[in-house]
XYZ file of C-alpha atoms in Angstrom:
722
model
C -138.325 41.204 78.679
C -136.817 42.663 82.035
C -134.235 45.605 82.078
C -131.617 42.968 83.211
C -132.256 40.499 80.490
C -132.346 43.287 77.712
C -128.932 44.557 79.508
C -127.298 40.997 78.993
C -128.730 40.609 75.706
C -127.145 43.899 74.422
C -123.675 43.080 76.321
C -123.435 39.517 74.618
C -123.981 41.370 71.177
C -121.344 43.931 71.596
C -119.157 41.088 72.696
C -119.634 39.237 69.969
C -119.451 42.104 67.514
C -115.826 43.113 68.895
C -114.791 39.184 68.860
C -115.617 39.526 65.025
C -113.783 42.485 64.498
C -110.683 41.602 66.214
C -110.595 38.208 64.603
C -110.995 40.164 61.131
C -108.064 42.333 61.959
C -105.926 39.508 63.269
C -106.617 37.598 60.035
C -106.179 40.738 57.903
C -109.655 40.756 56.727
C -110.810 43.939 55.355
C -114.529 44.750 56.315
C -116.202 46.521 53.541
C -119.981 47.758 54.076
C -122.497 47.478 51.445
C -122.192 50.195 48.827
C -118.640 50.910 49.856
C -115.582 50.771 47.811
C -112.454 49.273 49.637
C -109.491 51.708 50.137
C -106.036 51.120 50.306
C -103.809 49.496 47.489
C -105.978 47.805 45.296
C -103.365 45.684 43.806
C -102.210 44.242 47.288
C -102.421 40.673 47.432
C -103.462 41.033 50.935
C -106.699 42.702 50.294
C -109.565 40.544 50.408
C -113.312 41.107 50.696
C -115.791 39.314 53.048
C -119.286 38.145 51.969
C -121.839 36.707 54.748
C -123.124 33.403 53.443
C -125.380 31.770 55.923
C -124.403 34.344 58.363
C -120.595 33.321 58.259
C -117.949 35.297 56.626
C -116.143 33.871 53.619
C -112.916 35.118 52.073
C -112.427 36.106 48.460
C -109.090 37.071 47.333
C -108.924 39.904 44.989
C -107.126 39.335 41.579
C -103.660 40.413 41.228
C -103.420 42.698 37.967
C -99.802 43.638 38.322
C -97.585 41.589 40.483
C -94.482 44.034 39.842
C -92.437 46.154 37.983
C -89.099 45.016 36.129
C -86.851 48.075 34.850
C -84.557 47.095 32.185
C -81.465 49.411 31.367
C -78.717 49.558 28.910
C -76.713 52.319 29.753
C -73.115 53.508 28.367
C -72.823 56.781 30.166
C -75.017 56.282 33.305
C -77.898 58.138 32.217
C -80.426 55.242 31.465
C -79.087 53.859 34.625
C -79.953 56.912 36.709
C -83.579 57.099 34.908
C -84.186 53.238 35.849
C -83.319 54.303 39.642
C -85.649 57.324 39.559
C -88.347 55.288 38.091
C -87.921 52.514 40.471
C -88.398 54.963 43.421
C -91.517 56.500 41.922
C -92.931 52.860 41.608
C -92.041 52.027 45.038
C -94.453 54.618 46.015
C -97.254 53.186 44.613
C -96.764 49.993 46.978
C -95.925 48.024 43.825
C -92.841 45.708 43.756
C -89.851 46.825 41.666
C -86.755 45.428 40.189
C -84.041 47.127 38.491
C -81.940 45.035 36.009
C -78.981 45.793 33.688
C -79.879 44.191 30.305
C -76.367 42.629 30.251
C -76.825 40.872 33.063
C -80.167 39.330 31.828
C -80.517 36.173 29.822
C -83.476 36.492 27.516
C -83.140 32.954 26.210
C -83.908 31.868 29.886
C -86.003 34.298 31.580
C -87.787 36.210 29.265
C -90.529 33.964 28.437
C -91.547 33.614 32.093
C -92.545 37.305 32.012
C -95.630 35.962 29.712
C -97.097 34.639 33.000
C -95.513 36.578 35.661
C -97.990 39.644 35.457
C -95.037 41.937 35.824
C -94.774 44.917 33.609
C -91.354 45.066 31.955
C -89.908 48.670 30.994
C -87.056 49.209 28.884
C -84.878 51.848 28.987
C -82.423 51.588 26.285
C -79.908 54.230 24.557
C -78.783 54.507 20.828
C -75.496 55.083 19.577
C -74.427 57.936 17.165
C -74.334 55.071 14.563
C -77.668 53.543 15.423
C -76.170 50.566 17.429
C -76.878 49.660 21.069
C -74.804 49.997 24.026
C -72.307 47.315 24.634
C -74.417 45.873 27.682
C -77.553 45.878 25.643
C -76.211 44.317 22.384
C -76.647 40.596 22.829
C -80.235 41.187 24.215
C -81.104 43.006 21.019
C -79.306 40.521 18.830
C -81.533 37.351 20.572
C -84.317 39.416 20.566
C -84.159 40.477 16.751
C -83.367 36.852 15.887
C -86.393 35.373 17.933
C -88.761 38.067 16.008
C -87.738 37.070 12.510
C -86.948 33.166 12.877
C -89.922 31.151 12.154
C -88.840 28.648 14.241
C -90.288 31.040 17.396
C -94.098 31.115 17.167
C -95.407 34.523 16.379
C -97.042 34.294 19.911
C -93.898 33.191 21.859
C -94.162 36.361 24.066
C -97.992 36.724 24.419
C -98.927 37.844 27.708
C -95.742 40.034 28.426
C -96.586 43.556 29.110
C -94.046 46.192 28.464
C -93.182 49.730 27.821
C -90.250 51.320 26.239
C -88.362 54.526 26.551
C -85.353 55.359 24.218
C -82.544 57.733 24.757
C -81.132 59.196 21.878
C -79.930 62.142 19.793
C -81.940 63.684 17.050
C -78.704 65.081 15.488
C -78.021 62.080 14.084
C -81.243 61.606 11.984
C -80.754 58.405 10.336
C -80.216 56.538 13.750
C -82.307 58.514 15.964
C -83.553 55.972 18.673
C -83.485 53.206 16.611
C -82.608 50.827 19.394
C -85.624 51.711 21.485
C -87.839 51.506 18.145
C -86.526 48.183 17.413
C -87.094 46.725 20.646
C -90.463 47.904 20.577
C -91.086 46.633 17.139
C -89.568 42.976 18.120
C -91.571 42.902 21.169
C -94.767 43.432 19.397
C -93.780 40.861 16.467
C -93.559 38.162 19.233
C -97.351 39.419 20.192
C -96.045 40.954 23.686
C -98.518 43.901 24.572
C -97.128 47.322 24.821
C -99.037 49.366 27.660
C -98.330 52.738 25.944
C -96.824 53.931 23.094
C -92.887 53.837 22.730
C -91.513 57.322 24.036
C -88.333 58.727 22.992
C -86.008 61.279 24.863
C -83.728 63.327 22.784
C -80.375 64.755 23.971
C -80.477 67.472 21.592
C -82.263 70.297 23.553
C -83.202 72.222 20.531
C -85.408 69.404 19.370
C -86.358 67.791 22.929
C -90.069 68.008 23.225
C -90.024 69.176 26.682
C -86.487 70.967 26.731
C -84.098 68.436 28.055
C -83.772 64.592 27.768
C -84.533 64.777 31.709
C -87.865 66.637 31.096
C -88.704 64.072 28.364
C -88.290 61.238 30.696
C -90.172 63.096 33.684
C -93.108 63.634 31.124
C -93.058 60.038 30.329
C -92.745 58.613 33.779
C -95.728 60.858 34.714
C -97.680 59.009 32.081
C -96.269 55.838 32.818
C -97.126 55.901 36.488
C -100.807 56.876 35.583
C -100.986 53.903 33.293
C -99.390 51.826 35.924
C -102.398 52.750 38.428
C -105.020 52.112 36.080
C -103.566 48.620 35.289
C -103.121 47.868 38.841
C -106.996 48.844 39.299
C -107.633 46.404 36.231
C -109.583 49.431 34.684
C -107.670 49.201 31.375
C -106.204 46.593 29.130
C -102.659 46.993 27.433
C -102.364 47.673 24.087
C -103.291 44.581 21.655
C -100.699 45.823 19.088
C -103.470 45.756 16.627
C -105.402 48.954 17.163
C -104.963 52.124 14.916
C -101.264 53.138 14.945
C -100.395 51.235 18.184
C -102.944 53.369 20.303
C -104.033 51.725 23.493
C -107.843 51.601 23.797
C -110.233 51.073 26.618
C -112.102 47.777 26.973
C -115.221 49.519 26.072
C -113.801 50.927 23.035
C -111.689 48.255 21.475
C -112.079 47.562 17.810
C -113.279 44.031 16.224
C -109.618 44.035 14.763
C -108.142 44.338 18.176
C -110.358 41.707 19.483
C -109.477 39.421 16.570
C -105.836 40.034 17.136
C -105.861 38.948 20.603
C -107.474 35.793 19.878
C -105.227 34.802 17.152
C -105.491 37.109 13.744
C -103.770 35.694 10.687
C -100.094 36.249 10.205
C -100.781 38.283 7.013
C -102.902 40.620 8.928
C -100.435 40.959 11.707
C -97.433 41.601 9.078
C -99.815 44.222 7.412
C -100.409 45.928 10.895
C -96.940 45.951 11.694
C -96.028 47.742 8.496
C -98.759 50.552 9.330
C -97.490 50.626 12.732
C -94.066 51.540 11.633
C -95.438 54.665 10.024
C -96.722 55.971 13.079
C -95.099 58.045 15.880
C -95.706 59.124 19.345
C -96.824 62.421 17.982
C -99.286 60.995 15.888
C -100.764 58.803 18.624
C -100.939 61.878 21.066
C -102.738 63.931 18.307
C -105.312 60.953 17.683
C -105.724 60.757 21.373
C -106.756 64.313 21.505
C -108.975 64.110 18.360
C -110.675 60.670 18.683
C -110.078 57.404 17.060
C -111.573 58.539 13.531
C -108.161 59.398 11.631
C -107.829 60.030 8.228
C -104.289 58.872 6.213
C -102.703 61.792 4.474
C -102.338 61.325 0.735
C -98.304 61.972 1.039
C -98.505 59.108 3.435
C -100.103 56.567 0.851
C -96.498 55.853 -0.571
C -94.740 54.885 2.456
C -97.805 52.869 3.604
C -97.791 50.927 0.178
C -93.967 50.736 0.134
C -94.127 48.730 3.693
C -96.986 46.629 2.556
C -95.245 45.483 -0.481
C -92.161 44.699 1.541
C -94.168 42.657 4.201
C -95.686 40.821 1.337
C -92.231 40.039 -0.168
C -91.118 38.851 3.242
C -94.056 36.569 3.414
C -93.407 34.838 0.225
C -89.951 34.012 1.266
C -91.340 32.616 4.404
C -93.871 30.577 2.676
C -91.229 29.023 0.459
C -92.415 30.611 -2.645
C -88.928 32.112 -3.511
C -88.223 30.633 -6.793
C -90.956 32.495 -8.900
C -91.172 35.928 -6.964
C -87.145 36.148 -7.142
C -87.057 34.896 -10.967
C -89.657 37.478 -11.872
C -88.082 40.317 -9.690
C -84.525 39.678 -10.906
C -85.288 38.621 -14.508
C -82.664 40.293 -16.728
C -80.454 41.484 -14.051
C -77.090 39.886 -15.035
C -73.653 40.236 -13.718
C -70.356 40.297 -15.137
C -70.040 37.239 -17.622
C -73.590 36.737 -17.875
C -74.205 35.218 -14.275
C -76.452 36.539 -11.566
C -75.576 36.692 -7.891
C -76.967 33.694 -6.004
C -78.061 36.220 -2.815
C -80.729 38.702 -4.264
C -81.418 41.762 -2.203
C -84.750 40.218 -0.920
C -83.013 36.862 -0.130
C -80.426 38.859 1.535
C -82.751 40.958 3.732
C -84.723 37.691 4.813
C -81.773 35.381 5.579
C -80.102 38.268 7.371
C -83.354 38.800 9.698
C -82.705 34.895 10.491
C -79.513 35.780 11.925
C -77.095 34.814 9.024
C -73.946 36.695 8.458
C -73.698 36.517 4.656
C -70.473 36.623 2.725
C -70.055 37.790 -0.785
C -72.817 36.476 -3.083
C -73.220 33.051 -2.088
C -71.725 31.923 1.493
C -72.574 32.660 4.969
C -72.029 31.622 8.563
C -74.461 31.482 11.857
C -74.055 31.101 15.297
C -75.102 27.563 16.384
C -77.110 27.365 19.616
C -74.898 24.744 20.965
C -71.868 27.061 20.590
C -73.751 29.526 23.005
C -74.494 26.518 25.453
C -71.030 25.252 25.735
C -69.836 28.813 26.252
C -71.689 28.872 29.484
C -71.048 25.402 30.618
C -74.313 23.779 29.869
C -73.141 21.008 27.459
C -72.119 20.654 23.849
C -73.853 18.932 20.660
C -73.906 15.429 19.910
C -70.818 15.934 17.647
C -69.207 16.678 21.061
C -70.630 13.618 22.614
C -69.901 11.339 19.516
C -66.567 12.803 18.505
C -64.981 14.945 20.609
C -65.449 18.461 19.029
C -65.535 21.496 21.198
C -68.927 23.267 20.582
C -67.829 26.671 21.657
C -64.966 26.516 19.145
C -66.866 25.277 16.301
C -67.892 27.583 13.214
C -71.285 26.562 11.111
C -70.720 27.734 7.795
C -71.381 26.962 3.946
C -69.787 28.098 0.885
C -73.032 27.678 -0.986
C -76.670 28.601 0.332
C -78.156 26.820 -2.780
C -79.474 23.403 -2.573
C -80.880 20.497 -5.024
C -83.448 19.456 -2.481
C -86.255 20.850 -0.873
C -86.743 18.549 2.381
C -89.998 18.742 4.245
C -87.919 19.077 7.493
C -85.754 22.101 5.818
C -84.953 24.396 8.884
C -84.857 27.551 6.484
C -88.509 26.502 4.898
C -86.593 26.853 1.515
C -85.708 30.544 1.871
C -82.441 29.648 0.223
C -82.289 29.366 -3.519
C -82.482 25.914 -5.322
C -80.792 24.685 -8.444
C -79.030 21.389 -10.103
C -76.011 23.091 -11.233
C -73.608 26.135 -10.277
C -74.966 29.154 -12.532
C -74.114 31.959 -10.283
C -71.381 34.404 -10.074
C -68.411 32.700 -7.869
C -66.577 34.131 -5.038
C -62.958 33.103 -4.436
C -62.350 30.737 -1.136
C -59.774 33.034 0.448
C -61.973 35.721 0.701
C -65.073 33.706 1.689
C -62.857 31.861 4.744
C -61.509 35.147 5.952
C -64.639 36.715 6.071
C -66.329 33.704 7.619
C -63.734 33.682 10.422
C -63.870 37.569 11.091
C -68.156 37.067 11.156
C -67.927 34.340 13.704
C -65.302 36.023 15.613
C -67.642 39.224 15.919
C -70.530 37.043 16.779
C -68.488 35.570 19.454
C -67.602 38.802 20.861
C -71.432 39.761 21.505
C -70.937 37.255 24.201
C -68.257 39.228 26.423
C -69.754 39.928 29.817
C -72.894 37.828 29.253
C -74.174 36.180 32.280
C -73.143 32.838 32.644
C -70.199 32.816 29.840
C -66.946 31.223 31.143
C -64.029 33.605 30.651
C -61.529 30.623 29.400
C -64.066 29.154 26.803
C -64.773 32.662 25.517
C -60.993 33.055 25.016
C -61.154 29.693 23.391
C -64.041 30.454 21.260
C -62.125 33.069 19.626
C -60.101 30.758 17.464
C -62.583 28.233 15.681
C -60.933 24.829 15.583
C -63.991 22.927 13.843
C -66.249 23.896 10.942
C -69.473 22.253 10.409
C -70.091 22.981 6.414
C -73.890 21.909 7.278
C -75.295 25.190 7.669
C -77.766 25.346 4.863
C -77.583 24.464 1.279
C -75.526 21.865 -0.579
C -71.599 23.280 0.233
C -70.125 20.458 -2.202
C -72.043 22.650 -5.268
C -69.314 25.078 -4.785
C -66.934 24.681 -7.576
C -63.852 25.483 -5.425
C -65.020 23.080 -2.523
C -61.588 21.581 -2.389
C -59.530 24.637 -2.295
C -62.009 25.809 0.591
C -61.341 22.402 2.311
C -57.537 22.793 1.964
C -57.854 26.336 3.369
C -59.414 25.107 6.413
C -56.920 22.610 7.257
C -54.264 25.078 6.904
C -55.886 27.133 9.368
C -55.705 23.983 11.576
C -59.826 23.738 11.406
C -61.371 20.457 11.215
C -64.005 19.715 8.402
C -67.187 17.976 8.857
C -68.994 18.274 5.528
C -72.523 17.283 4.802
C -73.974 16.506 1.395
C -77.315 15.228 0.242
C -76.228 12.521 -1.818
C -77.167 13.847 -5.234
C -73.596 14.616 -6.755
C -71.902 11.638 -6.831
C -69.056 12.849 -9.013
C -68.284 15.707 -6.602
C -68.086 13.070 -3.756
C -65.582 11.154 -5.843
C -63.450 14.086 -6.489
C -63.626 15.644 -3.099
C -60.355 15.566 -0.979
C -59.786 14.170 2.203
C -62.080 15.933 4.918
C -62.215 15.095 8.751
C -65.673 13.569 8.343
C -67.814 13.234 5.515
C -71.552 12.859 6.002
C -74.239 11.940 3.420
C -77.980 12.431 4.355
C -79.874 9.310 4.105
C -83.358 10.730 4.696
C -85.180 7.490 3.337
C -84.530 4.071 1.900
C -86.964 3.792 -0.952
C -87.266 5.964 -4.067
C -90.923 6.688 -3.169
C -90.258 7.956 0.328
C -87.069 9.922 -0.742
C -89.041 11.768 -3.271
C -91.531 12.595 -0.644
C -89.251 13.658 1.949
C -86.380 15.090 0.404
C -88.365 16.283 -2.822
C -85.309 16.290 -4.909
C -84.904 18.729 -8.185
C -83.362 15.821 -10.395
C -85.562 13.622 -12.255
C -82.767 10.879 -11.931
C -82.397 11.588 -8.051
C -82.747 7.757 -7.187
C -79.859 6.807 -9.210
C -77.915 9.810 -8.079
C -78.545 8.630 -4.481
C -77.409 5.157 -5.074
C -74.219 6.337 -6.896
C -73.468 8.772 -3.927
C -73.457 5.859 -1.737
C -71.230 3.870 -3.806
C -68.714 6.966 -3.974
C -68.832 7.076 -0.309
C -67.750 3.484 0.114
C -64.571 4.469 -1.690
C -63.679 6.934 0.558
C -60.744 5.910 2.910
C -61.343 8.808 5.552
C -64.560 8.577 8.035
C -67.669 8.444 6.518
C -71.291 8.863 8.224
C -74.791 8.017 7.146
C -76.979 10.746 8.927
C -80.608 9.250 9.129
C -83.433 11.554 10.108
C -86.385 9.821 11.325
C -89.670 11.364 10.575
C -92.624 9.421 12.217
C -95.265 7.992 9.762
C -92.785 8.637 7.069
C -89.882 6.398 7.084
C -89.640 4.703 10.341
C -90.829 1.131 8.865
C -88.189 0.771 6.121
C -85.823 -0.925 8.388
C -85.000 -3.810 5.813
C -84.133 -1.119 3.169
C -82.015 0.863 5.440
C -79.683 -2.359 5.957
C -79.557 -2.726 2.416
C -78.367 0.864 1.912
C -75.867 0.352 4.474
C -74.197 -2.515 2.874
C -74.049 -0.449 -0.345
C -72.292 2.660 1.252
C -70.333 0.870 3.963
C -70.437 3.893 6.490
C -68.111 3.958 9.334
C -70.930 5.507 11.418
C -74.429 5.738 11.260
C -76.038 8.698 13.042
C -79.929 8.356 13.742
C -81.579 11.455 14.879
C -85.498 12.344 15.208
C -86.741 14.960 13.143
C -86.873 18.541 14.871
C -90.151 20.247 14.253
C -89.328 23.651 12.695
C -92.884 25.040 12.690
C -95.806 25.535 10.694
C -95.293 26.380 6.938
C -96.898 26.066 3.673
C -93.549 24.472 2.378
C -94.068 21.656 4.745
C -97.105 19.496 6.206
C -95.057 18.302 9.257
C -96.342 18.688 12.755
C -95.076 17.697 16.111
C -96.855 14.360 15.662
C -94.304 13.416 13.103
C -91.411 14.052 15.703
C -90.565 10.591 17.584
C -89.760 10.109 21.160
C -86.302 9.416 22.382
C -87.625 5.785 23.044
C -89.004 5.186 19.781
C -85.457 6.439 18.179
C -83.700 3.857 20.530
C -86.120 1.082 19.756
C -85.429 1.744 15.927
C -81.856 1.967 16.308
C -81.852 -1.411 18.353
C -84.048 -3.146 15.433
C -81.700 -1.660 12.744
C -78.475 -2.794 14.626
C -79.752 -6.437 14.702
C -79.712 -6.236 10.747
C -76.479 -5.226 10.268
C -73.772 -7.573 11.912
C -70.745 -5.480 11.443
C -71.815 -2.658 13.476
C -72.960 -1.991 17.263
C -74.743 0.823 19.021
C -71.832 3.014 20.501
C -73.133 6.456 21.668
C -76.250 8.507 22.824
C -77.268 12.021 23.256
C -80.389 12.150 24.703
C -80.675 15.854 24.577
C -80.594 15.691 20.510
C -82.618 12.574 20.406
C -79.871 11.076 18.696
C -77.706 7.773 18.822
C -74.633 6.515 17.098
C -74.139 3.018 15.388
C -70.283 2.207 14.822
C -68.545 0.100 12.784
C -66.778 -2.518 14.764
C -63.430 -1.713 13.711
C -63.637 1.084 15.939
C -63.988 -1.079 18.935
C -60.448 -1.571 19.998
C -59.459 -3.879 22.693
C -63.101 -3.864 23.763
C -63.150 0.167 24.126
C -65.007 2.340 21.434
C -62.830 4.719 19.661
C -65.402 7.038 18.012
C -63.648 10.219 18.992
C -61.128 12.056 16.927
C -57.220 13.047 17.424
C -57.660 16.268 15.473
C -54.030 17.191 15.718
C -53.255 13.682 14.439
C -55.738 14.391 11.542
C -54.045 17.680 10.546
C -50.423 16.024 10.456
C -51.868 13.134 8.351
C -53.511 15.840 5.796
C -50.231 17.702 5.565
C -48.158 14.612 5.052
C -50.568 13.597 2.002
C -50.329 17.111 0.725
C -46.565 17.291 0.757
C -46.405 13.992 -0.795
C -48.539 14.895 -3.755
C -51.107 12.240 -2.593
C -49.113 9.349 -2.485
C -48.977 8.944 1.273
C -52.446 8.181 2.127
C -54.305 7.532 5.374
C -57.708 6.023 6.921
C -60.225 6.939 9.451
C -58.672 4.517 11.758
C -55.307 6.481 11.715
C -56.956 9.408 13.688
C -59.431 7.719 15.969
C -59.245 8.427 19.664
C -60.859 6.655 22.791
C -64.653 7.548 23.728
C -65.251 8.552 27.163
C -67.417 6.526 29.127
C -70.128 9.184 29.660
C -70.649 9.269 25.806
C -71.418 5.572 25.584
C -75.027 4.183 25.175
C -76.298 2.883 28.242
C -74.274 5.338 30.459
C -75.797 7.014 33.301
C -75.150 10.538 31.801
C -76.811 9.380 28.533
C -74.225 11.688 26.759
C -74.024 14.590 28.769
C -70.339 15.842 29.357
C -70.140 15.676 33.358
C -67.730 18.666 33.257
C -70.686 20.712 32.350
C -73.834 21.555 34.205
C -77.290 20.428 32.902
C -79.737 23.625 32.823
C -83.377 23.238 32.466
C -85.697 25.909 31.556
C -88.793 26.482 33.443
C -90.842 26.942 30.538
C -88.991 25.229 27.878
C -89.057 26.540 24.145
C -88.983 24.836 21.109
C -85.625 23.040 20.295
C -84.030 25.178 17.462
C -80.514 23.449 17.391
C -78.499 24.532 14.345
C -76.570 21.558 13.546
C-alpha cells in the first residue's frame, strides 16, 4: 500500500470514529469500554449501555431501581414539616426525584395502592401527641391504615411492593405513649406486606433521653443512614427488608434466610402473625446491636414472657378471624357472670377484634361503624343504592345495631362470624337511651375525622354532623334486642329515619315491631335446603320460622322489602320458588343484589366465582319480574350490582314513586303515637317521586348526576358496608 492510500485509510477511519462518537453524544449513549464500570447516576433513566452486535451498537436501558422518593409528614408545630424539607433537599442532591406531601392532603384510599408499583420509596415523618394520638392532619391516614391492616376484606398482600421508612417524633417523658404513632404506622404497613427499607427510627424531644442529644441530632443521624440505604437501593445492591427477618432487620440478598424468602413468596397467615408478634418485642437498639454482633442472636429468659404473651394474643385473634369464636370465648369466659347472673355480650377478646375492624362499640352489645358510602358522598362521589332507590342522603346515614348477636352464620357474613351467635337474648342489657346517645356521639366523632381531608365538601361535612337516617343493618340481628321498639321510637323522636333489617327467624318480634320507615327481610334462598346451606341458621325449625316471618311481613302496613342476595351456583336457579315466596310475604319492594366477596376464610368457602356479573343479575331480575304480575323493575344501581323491583301501586300516573318523603313519615309517626295507635298509615302515604336518573334503563344507571364519578386506577375490592 502506498503512502497516500495508507493516509486516506487513516482519515476515513478517524472520520467514522468521530461520527460514531458524535452520534452517541447526540442520542445520549454512554460509551463503556470492556471491563470499565459506568460513572454518573446509576439510577438515571437516561443511562444506557451499548453493546456491539455484528458490528452495530444496540441500546439497552438500565433498570430503574428507585423512581423517586415521596416524603409524607404529619406535623402540628412544624418540626416534622421542617425535617421533611431538609430530607428532600438531601435527596435532591443525589439526583433522585422527590415529592413532599402533607399526610392531611393525601388520600390513602385512592392513592396508596399505586405506590406498590411506582418504584418509589415512601418516607413517613410523623409526630405523636402526649396522649399517644396522631396530629390532626395525620388522624385520617392513621385511621384508614389501621382499619385496612385489621380488616379481613383487605388482602394481607394489599400493599406488597410498597417500600417505606418511618421516623417518629415523640417525647419519652410520656412513657406510655412514646412514639406510638410512628410505631403503629410501621406495624400496619408491615401487616399489609409493605417492605420496610430500614428499621423504624425514633426522635426524642426529651434531651435527657435522646440518643444523640436532641431530636434534631436524632433526625440527622437517621437521615445519614437513610441516604446511605437509598444510594444502595438506587444501585440495586440491597433488597428491602422482607419483614420476616429476625427482629425486622434487613439482610443483603446473599444472606437472606429461608424464612425471609418464604415470606416474600407468600408465607402462611399464621406464620406472619407470629412473626408480627416477635417484631413487636424488638427495638431499634436491638437491631443495631444485632447488626454489630451478627445475626446469631439469643433471646433472654426475661423476654420469653413477653414473646409468649404476644403469641397467645395473636393466636386468639386468629381464632376470631377464622370463626372459631363460639368455643374459644365460651371457654375463656366460663363462669364469668355479671349482675343478675348474665354475661356481657362483648367479651374482652371480641371487643379487641371488633375495635380493630373499625367498630365503635357501645356498652355491652351495640355498635356503630362508618360506611364507605358515607365517605364517598362526603366527597361528592356518589351515594349507596339506598340513595338511588329511596332518596336517603348517604353522608347523613348512621350505620348501627343494638345487637351484635345473630341467629344465623351466613356464608357471606361480612364479619366472618366474629360476632356472637344465639337463638335468644341471654346477655346483660343496656338501655336504649344510652345506646342512642353514644351511637350519635361516636358517629359524629368519626365524621369529624374528615375535617380538612382532601375532596370533602364543606357543605356536606356540616350536614353529616346531624344524622338523618339510621341503617339498622350493621351486623347481627337488631330485632333480637328486647327494647327494640323503644330504640326505634327514640330514633324517630330525633327525626332519624329507620331502615331495619332482619334475617327472618323471629316472626313474633316482626309482628310486635312498631312502625319503621322501611322494614327489610333477608330472603337469601327460596328452598329449605338452600337456606340451610347459605344462612346456616341455628334454629332447628328455621324453615317454619322463615315462612312465618314472611307471613308476618305481609301484615305490616308500612314499607316492606325483600332483600335477595344472589350467590352464583347456590341460589340463582330458584326463580319459581322465589316467586312463590313473594306471593306469601307481599313485599312492597324486592332488592336483588349480587353477593359481595368478603375474602377467604375457613368460615366460608365462597370465592370470586360465586359473585355474579351485573348482566347476570339483570337477567335474573328480568326473568323473576315476568313471574310476578303485580311487580315491575323500577330502579338500578350498577355500582352496587343491585336492582329494585317495585309493586305497581308505587307507579302513580305512569311515574315511579319509590323515594321517601322523610318529613311526611315523621309527621305520620308522631300522629300515630299521639293517637295511641288508633291513627294508622301505609307506605303509600309517604311515597315520593323517583328521579329519572335512578330508573332502570336510564343513561346514568343509578348514579346521581349531581356527583362526580371517580374511577380508581387500581380498583380494590368493594368493601361497602350496607
